[in-house]
Tab-separated table of C-alpha atoms (C1' of nucleotides) in Angstrom:
chain	number	residue	atom	x	y	z
A	1	UNK	CA	27.670	-20.549	-0.908
A	2	UNK	CA	25.882	-21.353	-3.932
A	3	UNK	CA	22.142	-20.686	-4.250
A	4	UNK	CA	20.980	-24.271	-3.770
A	5	UNK	CA	22.567	-23.935	-0.294
A	6	UNK	CA	21.647	-20.370	0.668
A	7	UNK	CA	17.523	-21.647	-0.202
A	8	UNK	CA	18.538	-24.917	2.078
A	9	UNK	CA	19.390	-22.500	4.414
A	10	UNK	CA	16.344	-19.799	4.121
A	11	UNK	CA	13.722	-21.889	3.294
A	12	UNK	CA	13.042	-20.234	-0.538
A	13	UNK	CA	13.099	-21.814	-3.136
A	14	UNK	CA	16.031	-21.827	-5.515
A	15	UNK	CA	12.884	-20.120	-8.098
A	16	UNK	CA	12.162	-16.993	-5.992
A	17	UNK	CA	15.756	-16.892	-5.050
A	18	UNK	CA	16.589	-15.606	-9.044
A	19	UNK	CA	12.983	-14.022	-8.574
A	20	UNK	CA	14.154	-11.346	-6.633
A	21	UNK	CA	16.265	-10.975	-7.683
A	22	UNK	CA	15.565	-10.174	-11.587
A	23	UNK	CA	13.292	-7.545	-8.704
A	24	UNK	CA	16.456	-6.264	-7.933
A	25	UNK	CA	15.728	-7.637	-3.907
A	26	UNK	CA	18.839	-9.328	-3.654
A	27	UNK	CA	21.568	-8.997	-6.324
A	28	UNK	CA	24.311	-11.494	-7.140
A	29	UNK	CA	27.172	-9.948	-6.430
A	30	UNK	CA	29.852	-12.933	-7.278
A	31	UNK	CA	29.500	-15.614	-10.229
A	32	UNK	CA	31.692	-18.552	-9.889
A	33	UNK	CA	33.957	-20.342	-12.699
A	34	UNK	CA	30.895	-21.843	-14.858
A	35	UNK	CA	28.234	-18.828	-14.106
A	36	UNK	CA	26.717	-20.316	-10.917
A	37	UNK	CA	25.733	-17.421	-8.223
A	38	UNK	CA	27.686	-17.329	-5.288
A	39	UNK	CA	26.512	-16.851	-1.797
A	40	UNK	CA	27.716	-14.821	1.188
A	41	UNK	CA	26.609	-14.254	5.036
A	42	UNK	CA	25.393	-10.901	4.421
A	43	UNK	CA	22.760	-12.516	1.763
A	44	UNK	CA	20.822	-14.977	4.319
A	45	UNK	CA	20.227	-12.225	5.926
A	46	UNK	CA	19.080	-9.895	3.179
A	47	UNK	CA	16.790	-13.107	2.619
A	48	UNK	CA	15.673	-13.648	5.529
A	49	UNK	CA	14.588	-9.646	5.870
A	50	UNK	CA	12.718	-10.362	2.687
A	51	UNK	CA	11.407	-13.492	4.214
A	52	UNK	CA	10.299	-11.379	7.362
A	53	UNK	CA	8.960	-8.484	5.454
A	54	UNK	CA	6.840	-10.695	2.962
A	55	UNK	CA	4.719	-12.229	6.271
A	56	UNK	CA	4.207	-9.156	6.881
A	57	UNK	CA	2.430	-9.040	3.942
A	58	UNK	CA	5.003	-6.004	2.888
A	59	UNK	CA	4.580	-6.319	-1.200
A	60	UNK	CA	8.101	-6.433	-2.760
A	61	UNK	CA	8.308	-2.569	-4.381
A	62	UNK	CA	7.669	-2.120	0.170
A	63	UNK	CA	10.496	-4.061	0.629
A	64	UNK	CA	12.515	-2.455	-1.415
A	65	UNK	CA	12.102	0.643	-0.204
A	66	UNK	CA	12.879	-0.878	3.586
A	67	UNK	CA	16.645	-1.889	1.623
A	68	UNK	CA	17.150	1.407	0.658
A	69	UNK	CA	16.303	3.208	3.542
A	70	UNK	CA	18.380	-0.015	5.820
A	71	UNK	CA	21.575	2.116	2.875
A	72	UNK	CA	21.075	5.486	4.191
A	73	UNK	CA	21.305	4.703	8.101
A	74	UNK	CA	21.322	8.158	9.344
A	75	UNK	CA	17.427	9.705	7.778
A	76	UNK	CA	14.324	9.449	9.290
A	77	UNK	CA	12.788	6.631	10.104
A	78	UNK	CA	10.039	8.646	9.537
A	79	UNK	CA	9.328	7.045	6.305
A	80	UNK	CA	9.375	3.199	7.755
A	81	UNK	CA	6.808	4.029	9.994
A	82	UNK	CA	4.615	6.001	7.665
A	83	UNK	CA	4.611	3.068	5.512
A	84	UNK	CA	3.964	0.760	8.540
A	85	UNK	CA	0.738	2.721	8.910
A	86	UNK	CA	-0.424	3.137	5.680
A	87	UNK	CA	0.218	-1.293	5.514
A	88	UNK	CA	-1.377	-1.806	9.506
A	89	UNK	CA	-4.001	0.865	7.354
A	90	UNK	CA	-5.242	-1.806	5.078
A	91	UNK	CA	-4.527	-5.141	6.588
A	92	UNK	CA	-7.249	-3.250	8.147
A	93	UNK	CA	-9.517	-2.521	5.981
A	94	UNK	CA	-9.411	-6.095	5.097
A	95	UNK	CA	-10.587	-7.857	8.196
A	96	UNK	CA	-13.123	-6.025	7.845
A	97	UNK	CA	-14.775	-6.157	4.964
A	98	UNK	CA	-14.050	-10.004	5.380
A	99	UNK	CA	-16.184	-10.034	8.733
A	100	UNK	CA	-18.292	-8.571	6.680
A	101	UNK	CA	-18.528	-10.843	3.780
A	102	UNK	CA	-17.940	-14.215	6.445
A	103	UNK	CA	-21.440	-12.530	7.889
A	104	UNK	CA	-22.854	-12.344	4.999
A	105	UNK	CA	-22.231	-15.699	4.084
A	106	UNK	CA	-23.357	-16.959	7.654
A	107	UNK	CA	-26.549	-15.967	7.049
A	108	UNK	CA	-27.243	-16.754	3.790
A	109	UNK	CA	-25.456	-20.612	5.100
A	110	UNK	CA	-28.239	-20.014	7.388
A	111	UNK	CA	-31.053	-19.891	3.955
A	112	UNK	CA	-30.389	-23.608	3.409
A	113	UNK	CA	-30.683	-27.678	4.703
A	114	UNK	CA	-28.486	-30.295	2.911
A	115	UNK	CA	-32.395	-31.839	2.181
A	116	UNK	CA	-33.519	-29.931	-0.632
A	117	UNK	CA	-33.153	-30.419	-4.636
A	118	UNK	CA	-31.725	-27.389	-5.755
A	119	UNK	CA	-35.087	-25.635	-6.298
A	120	UNK	CA	-36.040	-24.936	-3.752
A	121	UNK	CA	-32.139	-24.531	-2.096
A	122	UNK	CA	-32.488	-20.979	0.301
A	123	UNK	CA	-28.715	-19.839	-1.243
A	124	UNK	CA	-29.075	-19.819	-4.401
A	125	UNK	CA	-32.995	-18.537	-4.255
A	126	UNK	CA	-30.805	-15.628	-2.504
A	127	UNK	CA	-28.930	-15.244	-4.838
A	128	UNK	CA	-30.820	-15.608	-7.515
A	129	UNK	CA	-34.192	-12.994	-6.897
A	130	UNK	CA	-33.781	-9.130	-7.206
A	131	UNK	CA	-31.495	-8.207	-3.761
A	132	UNK	CA	-28.509	-7.178	-6.024
A	133	UNK	CA	-26.982	-4.711	-3.735
A	134	UNK	CA	-22.914	-3.957	-3.475
A	135	UNK	CA	-20.368	-4.936	-1.719
B	24	UNK	CA	-29.151	-5.880	-27.357
B	25	UNK	CA	-25.384	-5.666	-27.699
B	26	UNK	CA	-22.431	-5.855	-24.769
B	27	UNK	CA	-22.552	-2.147	-24.406
B	28	UNK	CA	-26.273	-2.431	-23.271
B	29	UNK	CA	-25.193	-5.520	-21.030
B	30	UNK	CA	-22.476	-4.259	-19.738
B	31	UNK	CA	-24.616	-0.502	-18.238
B	32	UNK	CA	-28.034	-3.066	-17.380
B	33	UNK	CA	-25.244	-4.883	-14.626
B	34	UNK	CA	-22.215	-2.629	-14.129
B	35	UNK	CA	-19.471	-4.641	-15.705
B	36	UNK	CA	-16.884	-3.544	-17.689
B	37	UNK	CA	-16.949	-4.812	-21.598
B	38	UNK	CA	-14.239	-6.723	-21.640
B	39	UNK	CA	-15.439	-8.507	-18.648
B	40	UNK	CA	-18.419	-10.263	-19.924
B	41	UNK	CA	-16.302	-10.825	-23.143
B	42	UNK	CA	-14.043	-12.775	-20.524
B	43	UNK	CA	-16.548	-14.322	-18.551
B	44	UNK	CA	-18.379	-15.380	-22.215
B	45	UNK	CA	-14.260	-16.962	-22.468
B	46	UNK	CA	-14.041	-18.925	-19.141
B	47	UNK	CA	-17.824	-20.369	-19.925
B	48	UNK	CA	-19.715	-18.530	-17.240
B	49	UNK	CA	-21.967	-16.628	-19.409
B	50	UNK	CA	-22.181	-17.983	-23.438
B	51	UNK	CA	-23.473	-15.331	-26.218
B	52	UNK	CA	-26.988	-17.469	-28.124
B	53	UNK	CA	-26.912	-15.208	-31.003
B	54	UNK	CA	-24.969	-12.728	-33.287
B	55	UNK	CA	-25.719	-9.986	-35.064
B	56	UNK	CA	-25.277	-9.863	-38.558
B	57	UNK	CA	-22.054	-7.165	-38.047
B	58	UNK	CA	-20.554	-10.627	-35.261
B	59	UNK	CA	-21.805	-8.433	-32.298
B	60	UNK	CA	-22.824	-10.686	-29.369
B	61	UNK	CA	-27.319	-10.325	-28.478
B	62	UNK	CA	-28.187	-10.498	-25.643
B	63	UNK	CA	-32.006	-11.237	-23.648
B	64	UNK	CA	-33.212	-10.481	-20.328
B	65	UNK	CA	-31.718	-13.792	-19.096
B	66	UNK	CA	-27.731	-12.538	-19.593
B	67	UNK	CA	-29.326	-9.877	-17.390
B	68	UNK	CA	-30.579	-12.440	-14.471
B	69	UNK	CA	-26.973	-13.829	-15.344
B	70	UNK	CA	-24.470	-11.382	-14.747
B	71	UNK	CA	-25.636	-10.423	-11.346
B	72	UNK	CA	-25.752	-13.431	-10.147
B	73	UNK	CA	-21.894	-13.879	-11.618
B	74	UNK	CA	-21.622	-10.871	-9.825
B	75	UNK	CA	-23.352	-10.833	-6.352
B	76	UNK	CA	-20.987	-13.986	-6.176
B	77	UNK	CA	-17.516	-12.814	-7.063
B	78	UNK	CA	-18.807	-10.140	-4.353
B	79	UNK	CA	-18.649	-13.373	-1.927
B	80	UNK	CA	-15.525	-13.303	-2.691
B	81	UNK	CA	-16.256	-16.726	-4.711
B	82	UNK	CA	-13.976	-17.777	-7.524
B	83	UNK	CA	-15.022	-18.359	-11.799
B	84	UNK	CA	-14.115	-22.198	-10.948
B	85	UNK	CA	-17.407	-22.105	-8.175
B	86	UNK	CA	-19.718	-20.414	-9.747
B	87	UNK	CA	-19.996	-22.096	-13.312
B	88	UNK	CA	-20.182	-25.053	-10.304
B	89	UNK	CA	-23.467	-22.746	-9.095
B	90	UNK	CA	-24.603	-22.458	-12.625
B	91	UNK	CA	-23.765	-25.891	-13.465
B	92	UNK	CA	-25.741	-26.763	-10.276
B	93	UNK	CA	-28.598	-24.289	-11.362
B	94	UNK	CA	-29.914	-26.027	-14.128
B	95	UNK	CA	-30.656	-29.419	-12.338
B	96	UNK	CA	-33.349	-28.689	-10.551
B	97	UNK	CA	-34.367	-31.487	-8.751
B	98	UNK	CA	-30.799	-32.656	-7.597
B	99	UNK	CA	-29.720	-31.934	-4.290
B	100	UNK	CA	-28.135	-29.277	-2.887
B	101	UNK	CA	-26.115	-30.393	-0.542
B	102	UNK	CA	-22.890	-29.884	-3.067
B	103	UNK	CA	-23.997	-26.101	-2.466
B	104	UNK	CA	-24.519	-25.983	0.563
B	105	UNK	CA	-20.939	-28.213	0.999
B	106	UNK	CA	-19.472	-25.640	-0.760
B	107	UNK	CA	-20.339	-22.171	0.947
B	108	UNK	CA	-18.802	-24.369	3.701
B	109	UNK	CA	-15.905	-24.350	2.855
B	110	UNK	CA	-15.515	-20.836	1.354
B	111	UNK	CA	-17.160	-19.341	4.875
B	112	UNK	CA	-14.140	-21.551	6.282
B	113	UNK	CA	-12.125	-19.947	4.175
B	114	UNK	CA	-12.824	-16.599	4.491
B	115	UNK	CA	-12.786	-17.607	9.523
B	116	UNK	CA	-9.570	-19.241	8.478
B	117	UNK	CA	-7.959	-15.431	6.339
B	118	UNK	CA	-9.810	-13.277	8.773
B	119	UNK	CA	-7.820	-15.462	12.220
B	120	UNK	CA	-4.922	-15.051	10.048
B	121	UNK	CA	-5.409	-11.068	9.035
B	122	UNK	CA	-5.978	-10.373	12.850
B	123	UNK	CA	-1.985	-11.750	13.482
B	124	UNK	CA	-0.809	-10.068	11.089
B	125	UNK	CA	-2.535	-7.072	12.543
B	126	UNK	CA	-1.991	-7.313	16.473
B	127	UNK	CA	2.208	-8.335	14.468
B	128	UNK	CA	2.809	-5.479	12.885
B	129	UNK	CA	1.054	-2.743	15.785
B	130	UNK	CA	3.558	-4.414	17.938
B	131	UNK	CA	6.156	-4.407	15.253
B	132	UNK	CA	5.131	-0.028	14.493
B	133	UNK	CA	4.818	0.615	18.548
B	134	UNK	CA	8.502	-0.533	18.495
B	135	UNK	CA	9.487	2.422	16.563
B	136	UNK	CA	8.850	6.341	17.842
B	137	UNK	CA	8.829	9.410	14.332
B	138	UNK	CA	12.290	10.948	15.955
B	139	UNK	CA	15.459	8.394	15.356
B	140	UNK	CA	16.841	7.711	11.944
B	141	UNK	CA	17.127	5.001	10.126
B	142	UNK	CA	19.923	3.397	12.353
B	143	UNK	CA	18.042	3.276	15.501
B	144	UNK	CA	14.660	2.575	13.713
B	145	UNK	CA	12.766	-0.182	16.411
B	146	UNK	CA	11.077	-1.463	12.708
B	147	UNK	CA	13.702	-2.029	11.093
B	148	UNK	CA	15.806	-3.577	13.799
B	149	UNK	CA	13.315	-6.038	14.821
B	150	UNK	CA	13.661	-6.816	11.350
B	151	UNK	CA	17.192	-6.956	11.097
B	152	UNK	CA	17.999	-8.990	14.087
B	153	UNK	CA	17.759	-13.154	14.319
B	154	UNK	CA	14.008	-13.437	15.129
B	155	UNK	CA	13.243	-15.615	12.446
B	156	UNK	CA	9.830	-16.740	12.671
B	157	UNK	CA	7.071	-18.882	10.413
B	158	UNK	CA	3.794	-17.103	10.659
C	28	DG	C1'	-22.584	9.422	-50.572
C	29	DC	C1'	-19.314	10.852	-47.458
C	30	DT	C1'	-17.628	11.653	-43.550
C	31	DT	C1'	-17.055	11.217	-38.491
C	32	DG	C1'	-18.067	9.366	-34.479
C	33	DA	C1'	-19.262	5.697	-31.196
C	34	DC	C1'	-20.094	1.277	-31.094
C	35	DT	C1'	-18.021	-3.450	-31.407
C	36	DC	C1'	-14.860	-7.302	-32.791
C	37	DT	C1'	-10.254	-10.405	-31.887
C	38	DA	C1'	-6.063	-11.007	-30.279
C	39	DT	C1'	-2.773	-10.291	-27.613
C	40	DA	C1'	-0.267	-8.223	-23.248
C	41	DG	C1'	0.133	-6.448	-18.634
C	42	DT	C1'	-1.169	-7.044	-13.192
C	43	DG	C1'	2.112	-9.210	-8.692
C	44	DA	C1'	4.470	-12.578	-6.475
C	45	DC	C1'	5.835	-16.518	-7.403
C	46	DT	C1'	5.602	-21.976	-10.001
C	47	DA	C1'	7.062	-24.646	-13.377
C	48	DT	C1'	8.902	-26.181	-17.396
C	49	DA	C1'	12.036	-27.121	-20.895
C	50	DG	C1'	16.448	-27.819	-23.054
C	51	DA	C1'	21.358	-26.771	-22.313
C	52	DG	C1'	26.076	-27.042	-19.354
C	53	DT	C1'	28.726	-27.836	-14.590
C	54	DT	C1'	30.677	-29.711	-10.609
C	55	DT	C1'	31.330	-33.748	-7.629
C	56	DA	C1'	30.679	-39.017	-6.890
C	57	DA	C1'	31.646	-42.840	-7.866
D	15	DT	C1'	33.878	-41.766	-18.062
D	16	DT	C1'	29.324	-41.499	-16.799
D	17	DA	C1'	25.749	-40.846	-14.116
D	18	DA	C1'	23.054	-37.728	-11.206
D	19	DA	C1'	21.781	-33.865	-9.235
D	20	DC	C1'	22.816	-29.172	-9.428
D	21	DT	C1'	22.833	-25.024	-11.959
D	22	DC	C1'	21.864	-21.619	-15.929
D	23	DT	C1'	18.785	-18.875	-19.244
D	24	DA	C1'	14.278	-18.303	-20.913
D	25	DT	C1'	9.408	-18.687	-21.800
D	26	DA	C1'	4.484	-19.812	-19.844
D	27	DG	C1'	1.505	-20.399	-16.588
D	28	DT	C1'	-1.232	-19.265	-12.618
D	29	DC	C1'	-6.828	-15.093	-11.169
D	30	DA	C1'	-9.730	-12.925	-12.213
D	31	DC	C1'	-9.090	-8.550	-14.308
D	32	DT	C1'	-7.728	-4.305	-17.652
D	33	DA	C1'	-5.472	-2.393	-21.586
D	34	DT	C1'	-4.361	-1.534	-26.078
D	35	DA	C1'	-3.714	-2.299	-30.540
D	36	DG	C1'	-5.746	-2.776	-35.812
D	37	DA	C1'	-9.385	-3.751	-37.807
D	38	DG	C1'	-14.652	-3.428	-38.526
D	39	DT	C1'	-19.330	-2.023	-37.735
D	40	DC	C1'	-23.542	1.068	-37.889
D	41	DA	C1'	-26.005	5.288	-37.404
D	42	DA	C1'	-26.674	10.288	-37.708
D	43	DG	C1'	-25.397	14.780	-40.131
D	44	DC	C1'	-24.093	17.173	-44.319
DNA sequence: GCTTGACTCTATAGTGACTATAGAGTTTAA
DNA sequence: TTAAACTCTATAGTCACTATAGAGTCAAGC
């Protein structure tokens, strides 16, 4: 199958597939006479695997590592587990940051009502006075 | 004061200040004979305002809007309120996405223990079988 | 007056994970 | 044969910086 069909089957854009190839996540094994990329079912599977990983917010580099690991089925899977643990921790941290941010934003928003002028705006006042704190 | 002093006072890198100038968030009103940027206290205030907004994850474009609004103190502040509401909503959505993602990652992680081989790895098995779902 | 070092200047390239475009070539159907 | 639909490579853009190169400026010490 050509790249367009692979794109449709995996709900991936054609450019993204070419980008993944450049990034060594999906290699094209065959080319047609007219130099078109040709793919088989294994490519569909691999691309769907990549998409699932991306949905888990794994970076392309992490996915590249997973793909390498998949190629040595006899090895221990500690590395996969460790990667997941690290990744879960990162997501956890980001959630906590965002929750704090949300509370900050909400309290800021409460400091203003809609009938004020810019000069009286509680939000701008808070941001402008010297209560400079770090995240 | 020169750019280095402004950078120290605001805990901002010199390059970032120049970048903000290029992005029209902080204009340099004066230059020295040797073409060095010169700043006053108002610049310190404005840069600290920008930093606070960045800590709230506001985009440079949103901050540019706020700075423009600040220059017309008589106008209504609805626009500020609306921007904050939109922004809070975005943060809320992102938190919910990440919470779902975290649960997905955790359940995936539970499917594997450390004494397995890659072939038996519950994580890779789940990601490889055809349970392809969208986020 | 000269040198050294710390500072500043502009311009350009890199980050990550794509997306979009230009300009060319290939294939397929009418 | 010709038009449309597809594909190719190469390059630039996104965001908010960060890093670098190569040049110029300035103050202190000799």
